[in-house]
PDB file of C-alpha atoms in Angstrom:
ATOM      1  CA  GLY A   1       0.000   0.000   0.000  1.00 38.00           C
ATOM      2  CA  GLU A   2       0.949   3.622  -0.213  1.00 41.00           C
ATOM      3  CA  SER A   3       3.073   4.848   2.698  1.00 40.00           C
ATOM      4  CA  VAL A   4       2.035   7.945   4.564  1.00 48.00           C
ATOM      5  CA  GLY A   5       4.779  10.460   5.074  1.00 56.00           C
ATOM      6  CA  LEU A   6       5.426  12.439   8.210  1.00 63.00           C
ATOM      7  CA  HIS A   7       3.254  15.523   8.376  1.00 75.00           C
ATOM      8  CA  LEU A   8       5.828  18.138   9.233  1.00 86.00           C
ATOM      9  CA  PRO A   9       4.807  21.287  11.068  1.00 92.00           C
ATOM     10  CA  THR A  10       5.390  24.431   9.044  1.00 94.00           C
ATOM     11  CA  LEU A  11       6.325  27.957   9.995  1.00 95.00           C
ATOM     12  CA  SER A  12       6.085  30.854   7.563  1.00 96.00           C
ATOM     13  CA  VAL A  13       7.642  34.202   8.435  1.00 96.00           C
ATOM     14  CA  GLN A  14       8.553  37.431   6.738  1.00 97.00           C
ATOM     15  CA  GLU A  15      12.179  38.361   6.192  1.00 97.00           C
ATOM     16  CA  GLY A  16      13.464  40.249   9.205  1.00 97.00           C
ATOM     17  CA  ASP A  17      11.042  38.657  11.668  1.00 96.00           C
ATOM     18  CA  ASN A  18      12.188  36.489  14.527  1.00 97.00           C
ATOM     19  CA  SER A  19      11.378  32.778  14.266  1.00 97.00           C
ATOM     20  CA  ILE A  20      10.748  30.299  17.038  1.00 97.00           C
ATOM     21  CA  ILE A  21      10.814  26.584  16.321  1.00 97.00           C
ATOM     22  CA  ASN A  22       9.697  24.213  19.049  1.00 95.00           C
ATOM     23  CA  CYS A  23      10.517  20.637  19.830  1.00 94.00           C
ATOM     24  CA  ALA A  24       9.306  18.203  22.469  1.00 93.00           C
ATOM     25  CA  TYR A  25      11.774  15.494  23.355  1.00 89.00           C
ATOM     26  CA  SER A  26      10.960  12.109  24.741  1.00 82.00           C
ATOM     27  CA  ASN A  27      13.683  10.931  27.102  1.00 83.00           C
ATOM     28  CA  SER A  28      14.003  12.725  30.412  1.00 82.00           C
ATOM     29  CA  ALA A  29      17.479  11.214  30.815  1.00 80.00           C
ATOM     30  CA  SER A  30      18.837  12.790  27.616  1.00 84.00           C
ATOM     31  CA  ASP A  31      21.772  15.022  28.384  1.00 84.00           C
ATOM     32  CA  TYR A  32      22.695  16.504  25.039  1.00 88.00           C
ATOM     33  CA  PHE A  33      20.565  18.277  22.457  1.00 92.00           C
ATOM     34  CA  ILE A  34      21.346  19.601  19.010  1.00 94.00           C
ATOM     35  CA  TRP A  35      19.569  21.652  16.375  1.00 97.00           C
ATOM     36  CA  TYR A  36      20.232  20.887  12.736  1.00 97.00           C
ATOM     37  CA  LYS A  37      19.195  22.631   9.535  1.00 98.00           C
ATOM     38  CA  GLN A  38      18.612  20.615   6.401  1.00 97.00           C
ATOM     39  CA  GLU A  39      18.284  22.221   3.004  1.00 96.00           C
ATOM     40  CA  SER A  40      16.902  20.356   0.027  1.00 92.00           C
ATOM     41  CA  GLY A  41      19.387  17.839  -1.342  1.00 89.00           C
ATOM     42  CA  LYS A  42      21.841  18.281   1.507  1.00 93.00           C
ATOM     43  CA  GLY A  43      22.704  16.579   4.756  1.00 96.00           C
ATOM     44  CA  PRO A  44      21.774  18.106   8.125  1.00 97.00           C
ATOM     45  CA  GLN A  45      23.962  21.056   9.075  1.00 97.00           C
ATOM     46  CA  PHE A  46      24.863  21.692  12.721  1.00 96.00           C
ATOM     47  CA  ILE A  47      23.422  24.926  14.107  1.00 97.00           C
ATOM     48  CA  ILE A  48      23.816  24.888  17.871  1.00 97.00           C
ATOM     49  CA  ASP A  49      23.861  22.458  20.781  1.00 94.00           C
ATOM     50  CA  ILE A  50      23.136  22.534  24.482  1.00 94.00           C
ATOM     51  CA  ARG A  51      23.809  20.228  27.390  1.00 90.00           C
ATOM     52  CA  SER A  52      21.328  19.407  30.105  1.00 89.00           C
ATOM     53  CA  ASN A  53      23.179  21.442  32.740  1.00 90.00           C
ATOM     54  CA  MET A  54      22.243  24.623  30.850  1.00 94.00           C
ATOM     55  CA  ASP A  55      18.894  26.192  30.034  1.00 95.00           C
ATOM     56  CA  LYS A  56      20.009  28.696  27.405  1.00 97.00           C
ATOM     57  CA  ARG A  57      22.778  29.025  24.868  1.00 97.00           C
ATOM     58  CA  GLN A  58      23.342  31.698  22.262  1.00 97.00           C
ATOM     59  CA  GLY A  59      25.082  31.626  18.932  1.00 95.00           C
ATOM     60  CA  GLN A  60      25.178  33.956  15.993  1.00 94.00           C
ATOM     61  CA  ARG A  61      21.540  34.979  15.422  1.00 96.00           C
ATOM     62  CA  VAL A  62      20.356  31.798  17.126  1.00 98.00           C
ATOM     63  CA  THR A  63      19.395  30.940  20.692  1.00 98.00           C
ATOM     64  CA  VAL A  64      18.448  27.552  22.062  1.00 98.00           C
ATOM     65  CA  LEU A  65      16.296  27.249  25.178  1.00 97.00           C
ATOM     66  CA  LEU A  66      15.949  24.045  27.166  1.00 96.00           C
ATOM     67  CA  ASN A  67      13.138  23.394  29.615  1.00 95.00           C
ATOM     68  CA  LYS A  68      13.808  20.055  31.260  1.00 91.00           C
ATOM     69  CA  THR A  69      10.704  20.241  33.425  1.00 92.00           C
ATOM     70  CA  VAL A  70       8.403  19.912  30.441  1.00 92.00           C
ATOM     71  CA  LYS A  71      10.970  18.286  28.117  1.00 92.00           C
ATOM     72  CA  HIS A  72      10.858  21.134  25.636  1.00 94.00           C
ATOM     73  CA  LEU A  73      13.486  22.623  23.384  1.00 95.00           C
ATOM     74  CA  SER A  74      13.199  25.727  21.236  1.00 97.00           C
ATOM     75  CA  LEU A  75      15.310  27.405  18.597  1.00 97.00           C
ATOM     76  CA  GLN A  76      15.021  31.138  18.151  1.00 98.00           C
ATOM     77  CA  ILE A  77      16.350  32.716  14.976  1.00 98.00           C
ATOM     78  CA  ALA A  78      16.732  36.470  15.002  1.00 97.00           C
ATOM     79  CA  ALA A  79      16.169  38.589  11.900  1.00 97.00           C
ATOM     80  CA  THR A  80      15.246  35.591   9.774  1.00 97.00           C
ATOM     81  CA  GLN A  81      16.565  35.647   6.212  1.00 97.00           C
ATOM     82  CA  PRO A  82      15.435  33.810   3.062  1.00 96.00           C
ATOM     83  CA  GLY A  83      18.580  31.676   3.346  1.00 96.00           C
ATOM     84  CA  ASP A  84      17.215  30.327   6.619  1.00 97.00           C
ATOM     85  CA  SER A  85      14.437  28.527   4.743  1.00 97.00           C
ATOM     86  CA  ALA A  86      14.943  24.820   5.396  1.00 97.00           C
ATOM     87  CA  VAL A  87      13.771  21.922   7.546  1.00 97.00           C
ATOM     88  CA  TYR A  88      14.915  22.215  11.155  1.00 97.00           C
ATOM     89  CA  PHE A  89      15.433  19.158  13.330  1.00 96.00           C
ATOM     90  CA  CYS A  90      16.035  18.838  17.010  1.00 95.00           C
ATOM     91  CA  ALA A  91      17.984  15.791  18.133  1.00 94.00           C
ATOM     92  CA  GLU A  92      18.694  14.274  21.531  1.00 91.00           C
ATOM     93  CA  ASN A  93      21.289  11.872  22.746  1.00 84.00           C
ATOM     94  CA  PRO A  94      19.439   9.379  24.910  1.00 71.00           C
ATOM     95  CA  TYR A  95      21.276   8.039  27.901  1.00 60.00           C
ATOM     96  CA  ASN A  96      21.427   4.259  28.059  1.00 55.00           C
ATOM     97  CA  ALA A  97      21.485   2.588  31.414  1.00 45.00           C
ATOM     98  CA  GLY A  98      25.070   1.793  32.194  1.00 44.00           C
ATOM     99  CA  GLY A  99      26.697   4.234  29.815  1.00 48.00           C
ATOM    100  CA  THR A 100      26.495   6.752  27.033  1.00 52.00           C
ATOM    101  CA  SER A 101      24.431   5.900  23.990  1.00 70.00           C
ATOM    102  CA  TYR A 102      27.311   5.833  21.588  1.00 73.00           C
ATOM    103  CA  GLY A 103      26.814   7.850  18.458  1.00 77.00           C
ATOM    104  CA  LYS A 104      23.031   7.627  18.531  1.00 84.00           C
ATOM    105  CA  LEU A 105      20.961  10.720  18.035  1.00 89.00           C
ATOM    106  CA  THR A 106      17.187  10.508  18.163  1.00 90.00           C
ATOM    107  CA  PHE A 107      15.656  13.069  15.833  1.00 93.00           C
ATOM    108  CA  GLY A 108      12.362  14.897  15.970  1.00 92.00           C
ATOM    109  CA  GLN A 109      10.150  14.924  12.912  1.00 92.00           C
ATOM    110  CA  GLY A 110      11.344  18.347  11.778  1.00 94.00           C
ATOM    111  CA  THR A 111       9.754  21.732  11.104  1.00 96.00           C
ATOM    112  CA  ILE A 112       9.654  23.379   7.697  1.00 96.00           C
ATOM    113  CA  LEU A 113      10.622  27.045   7.913  1.00 97.00           C
ATOM    114  CA  THR A 114       9.733  29.255   4.955  1.00 96.00           C
ATOM    115  CA  VAL A 115      10.968  32.832   4.891  1.00 97.00           C
ATOM    116  CA  HIS A 116       9.217  35.222   2.512  1.00 95.00           C
ATOM    117  CA  PRO A 117      11.186  38.191   1.159  1.00 91.00           C
TER     118      PRO A 117
ATOM    119  CA  LYS B   1      39.246  21.213   6.985  1.00 69.00           C
ATOM    120  CA  ALA B   2      37.239  19.074   4.584  1.00 84.00           C
ATOM    121  CA  GLY B   3      33.812  17.916   5.690  1.00 94.00           C
ATOM    122  CA  VAL B   4      32.308  14.466   5.700  1.00 97.00           C
ATOM    123  CA  THR B   5      32.253  12.949   2.225  1.00 98.00           C
ATOM    124  CA  GLN B   6      29.996  10.187   0.989  1.00 98.00           C
ATOM    125  CA  THR B   7      30.149   8.205  -2.202  1.00 98.00           C
ATOM    126  CA  PRO B   8      28.347   7.627  -4.395  1.00 98.00           C
ATOM    127  CA  ARG B   9      25.854  10.463  -4.144  1.00 97.00           C
ATOM    128  CA  TYR B  10      23.168   8.654  -6.114  1.00 97.00           C
ATOM    129  CA  LEU B  11      22.535   4.996  -6.690  1.00 97.00           C
ATOM    130  CA  ILE B  12      19.822   3.005  -8.459  1.00 98.00           C
ATOM    131  CA  LYS B  13      19.483  -0.699  -7.740  1.00 98.00           C
ATOM    132  CA  THR B  14      16.882  -3.386  -8.260  1.00 98.00           C
ATOM    133  CA  ARG B  15      15.247  -5.589  -5.655  1.00 98.00           C
ATOM    134  CA  GLY B  16      17.419  -8.432  -4.461  1.00 98.00           C
ATOM    135  CA  GLN B  17      20.710  -6.722  -5.246  1.00 98.00           C
ATOM    136  CA  GLN B  18      23.162  -5.549  -2.638  1.00 98.00           C
ATOM    137  CA  VAL B  19      24.831  -2.172  -2.255  1.00 98.00           C
ATOM    138  CA  THR B  20      27.845  -0.703  -0.496  1.00 98.00           C
ATOM    139  CA  LEU B  21      28.014   2.937   0.531  1.00 98.00           C
ATOM    140  CA  SER B  22      31.166   4.723   1.637  1.00 98.00           C
ATOM    141  CA  CYS B  23      31.834   7.485   4.138  1.00 98.00           C
ATOM    142  CA  SER B  24      35.014   9.418   4.872  1.00 98.00           C
ATOM    143  CA  PRO B  25      34.841  11.309   8.172  1.00 97.00           C
ATOM    144  CA  ILE B  26      36.320  14.675   8.987  1.00 96.00           C
ATOM    145  CA  SER B  27      40.061  14.365   9.526  1.00 95.00           C
ATOM    146  CA  GLY B  28      40.735  13.432  13.145  1.00 93.00           C
ATOM    147  CA  HIS B  29      37.219  12.177  13.803  1.00 94.00           C
ATOM    148  CA  ARG B  30      37.111   8.605  14.967  1.00 93.00           C
ATOM    149  CA  SER B  31      33.394   7.948  15.406  1.00 92.00           C
ATOM    150  CA  VAL B  32      31.112   7.361  12.433  1.00 95.00           C
ATOM    151  CA  SER B  33      27.350   6.995  12.698  1.00 95.00           C
ATOM    152  CA  TRP B  34      24.939   6.036   9.936  1.00 97.00           C
ATOM    153  CA  TYR B  35      21.333   7.115   9.567  1.00 97.00           C
ATOM    154  CA  GLN B  36      18.498   6.368   7.176  1.00 98.00           C
ATOM    155  CA  GLN B  37      16.177   9.198   6.201  1.00 97.00           C
ATOM    156  CA  THR B  38      12.780   8.540   4.599  1.00 95.00           C
ATOM    157  CA  PRO B  39       9.645  10.665   4.242  1.00 91.00           C
ATOM    158  CA  GLY B  40       7.696   8.139   6.275  1.00 88.00           C
ATOM    159  CA  GLN B  41      10.040   7.500   9.184  1.00 91.00           C
ATOM    160  CA  GLY B  42      12.272  10.549   9.270  1.00 93.00           C
ATOM    161  CA  LEU B  43      15.867  10.155  10.428  1.00 95.00           C
ATOM    162  CA  GLN B  44      16.623   6.821  12.049  1.00 96.00           C
ATOM    163  CA  PHE B  45      19.870   5.612  13.560  1.00 94.00           C
ATOM    164  CA  LEU B  46      21.450   2.561  11.930  1.00 96.00           C
ATOM    165  CA  PHE B  47      24.751   1.998  13.743  1.00 93.00           C
ATOM    166  CA  GLU B  48      27.903   3.625  15.078  1.00 92.00           C
ATOM    167  CA  TYR B  49      31.540   2.658  14.729  1.00 93.00           C
ATOM    168  CA  PHE B  50      34.590   3.703  16.693  1.00 91.00           C
ATOM    169  CA  SER B  51      38.085   2.283  16.305  1.00 91.00           C
ATOM    170  CA  GLU B  52      36.813  -0.348  13.882  1.00 94.00           C
ATOM    171  CA  THR B  53      34.250  -1.623  16.412  1.00 92.00           C
ATOM    172  CA  GLN B  54      30.495  -1.349  16.237  1.00 92.00           C
ATOM    173  CA  ARG B  55      29.463   0.152  19.561  1.00 88.00           C
ATOM    174  CA  ASN B  56      25.788   0.728  18.942  1.00 88.00           C
ATOM    175  CA  LYS B  57      23.088  -0.508  16.609  1.00 91.00           C
ATOM    176  CA  GLY B  58      19.581   0.650  15.790  1.00 91.00           C
ATOM    177  CA  ASN B  59      16.494  -1.405  15.080  1.00 93.00           C
ATOM    178  CA  PHE B  60      17.210  -2.509  11.550  1.00 96.00           C
ATOM    179  CA  PRO B  61      17.289  -6.038  10.115  1.00 97.00           C
ATOM    180  CA  GLY B  62      20.534  -7.924   9.708  1.00 96.00           C
ATOM    181  CA  ARG B  63      20.563  -7.071   6.001  1.00 98.00           C
ATOM    182  CA  PHE B  64      22.058  -3.767   7.087  1.00 98.00           C
ATOM    183  CA  SER B  65      25.673  -4.040   8.119  1.00 97.00           C
ATOM    184  CA  GLY B  66      28.730  -1.885   8.276  1.00 97.00           C
ATOM    185  CA  ARG B  67      32.378  -1.708   9.058  1.00 97.00           C
ATOM    186  CA  GLN B  68      35.082   0.795   9.821  1.00 97.00           C
ATOM    187  CA  PHE B  69      38.657   0.771   8.669  1.00 97.00           C
ATOM    188  CA  SER B  70      41.806   1.747  10.534  1.00 96.00           C
ATOM    189  CA  ASN B  71      41.758   5.200   8.904  1.00 95.00           C
ATOM    190  CA  SER B  72      38.214   5.721  10.312  1.00 96.00           C
ATOM    191  CA  ARG B  73      36.583   5.514   6.890  1.00 98.00           C
ATOM    192  CA  SER B  74      33.382   3.512   7.047  1.00 98.00           C
ATOM    193  CA  GLU B  75      31.202   1.514   4.708  1.00 98.00           C
ATOM    194  CA  MET B  76      27.680   0.257   5.072  1.00 98.00           C
ATOM    195  CA  ASN B  77      26.201  -2.605   3.143  1.00 98.00           C
ATOM    196  CA  VAL B  78      22.613  -3.515   2.448  1.00 98.00           C
ATOM    197  CA  SER B  79      21.984  -6.978   1.097  1.00 96.00           C
ATOM    198  CA  THR B  80      18.890  -8.339  -0.633  1.00 97.00           C
ATOM    199  CA  LEU B  81      17.505  -4.898  -1.313  1.00 98.00           C
ATOM    200  CA  GLU B  82      13.798  -4.223  -0.846  1.00 98.00           C
ATOM    201  CA  LEU B  83      11.705  -1.394  -2.253  1.00 97.00           C
ATOM    202  CA  GLY B  84      11.403   0.023   1.241  1.00 96.00           C
ATOM    203  CA  ASP B  85      15.158   0.499   1.445  1.00 98.00           C
ATOM    204  CA  SER B  86      14.878   3.486  -0.887  1.00 97.00           C
ATOM    205  CA  ALA B  87      16.099   6.363   1.219  1.00 97.00           C
ATOM    206  CA  LEU B  88      18.766   8.958   1.835  1.00 98.00           C
ATOM    207  CA  TYR B  89      21.596   7.336   3.772  1.00 98.00           C
ATOM    208  CA  LEU B  90      23.519   9.777   5.889  1.00 98.00           C
ATOM    209  CA  CYS B  91      26.830   9.395   7.582  1.00 97.00           C
ATOM    210  CA  ALA B  92      27.961  11.586  10.463  1.00 96.00           C
ATOM    211  CA  SER B  93      31.312  11.830  12.164  1.00 95.00           C
ATOM    212  CA  SER B  94      32.383  13.050  15.578  1.00 91.00           C
ATOM    213  CA  LEU B  95      35.621  13.218  17.496  1.00 87.00           C
ATOM    214  CA  SER B  96      35.097  10.301  19.800  1.00 77.00           C
ATOM    215  CA  GLU B  97      32.380   9.954  22.390  1.00 62.00           C
ATOM    216  CA  GLY B  98      28.656   9.688  21.754  1.00 55.00           C
ATOM    217  CA  THR B  99      27.912  13.165  23.036  1.00 63.00           C
ATOM    218  CA  ASP B 100      30.333  14.919  20.741  1.00 77.00           C
ATOM    219  CA  THR B 101      28.771  16.995  18.008  1.00 88.00           C
ATOM    220  CA  GLN B 102      28.000  14.949  14.909  1.00 92.00           C
ATOM    221  CA  TYR B 103      28.687  16.476  11.513  1.00 95.00           C
ATOM    222  CA  PHE B 104      26.826  15.071   8.568  1.00 97.00           C
ATOM    223  CA  GLY B 105      27.801  14.350   5.007  1.00 97.00           C
ATOM    224  CA  PRO B 106      25.574  15.109   2.008  1.00 97.00           C
ATOM    225  CA  GLY B 107      24.147  11.590   1.932  1.00 98.00           C
ATOM    226  CA  THR B 108      23.733   8.871  -0.651  1.00 98.00           C
ATOM    227  CA  ARG B 109      20.345   8.756  -2.343  1.00 97.00           C
ATOM    228  CA  LEU B 110      19.476   5.083  -2.906  1.00 98.00           C
ATOM    229  CA  THR B 111      16.577   4.166  -5.159  1.00 98.00           C
ATOM    230  CA  VAL B 112      15.458   0.546  -5.292  1.00 98.00           C
ATOM    231  CA  LEU B 113      13.349  -0.417  -8.301  1.00 97.00           C
TER     232      LEU B 113
END
């Protein structure tokens, strides 16, 4: 039968606006979180990361907020530009009992960001 | 510093065939992880290699296998291809431990007919 694809959330903004992309993660024991940007035909590109001992981290035009109480992650992009249009993924590194989960990132479904000039 | 490279970029195979994909990590990176990306399932972890040893494996059938060489380059193999194996296969490298930042290559687009 025909497979049903993931229905990705979408966010449309005007150039120059600030964007906020949200992500709910699943494992309360995860200790490392990353945001990636994926443009069409390319692999995911690292944007910013944060560890569980922090609740905020800033980069160039981007800020990641972590709320461990409600298991929520957000990515804020300031002064959004057309070049920011892409699919944005959050990823977590789940913590296996007895040790680090080697090399395994668990990804969210992604959010499509469209920036209109 | 060069990024992660993957070859080939595109591949078309028929059901029942096997395929080998290659990944060269960023110089100095010793951990290589593989992921499958499909519209239906998103990004899913396949396995991770470090110092030629598989340290972690995702929930994929045994038809999916991999290896890592002494220079950290990695290959993954899929045997007895099925239509559902059509996907973008991504490789990511990191310095060493599982919580290091992973940097992705451009992927290999596999189409199974």
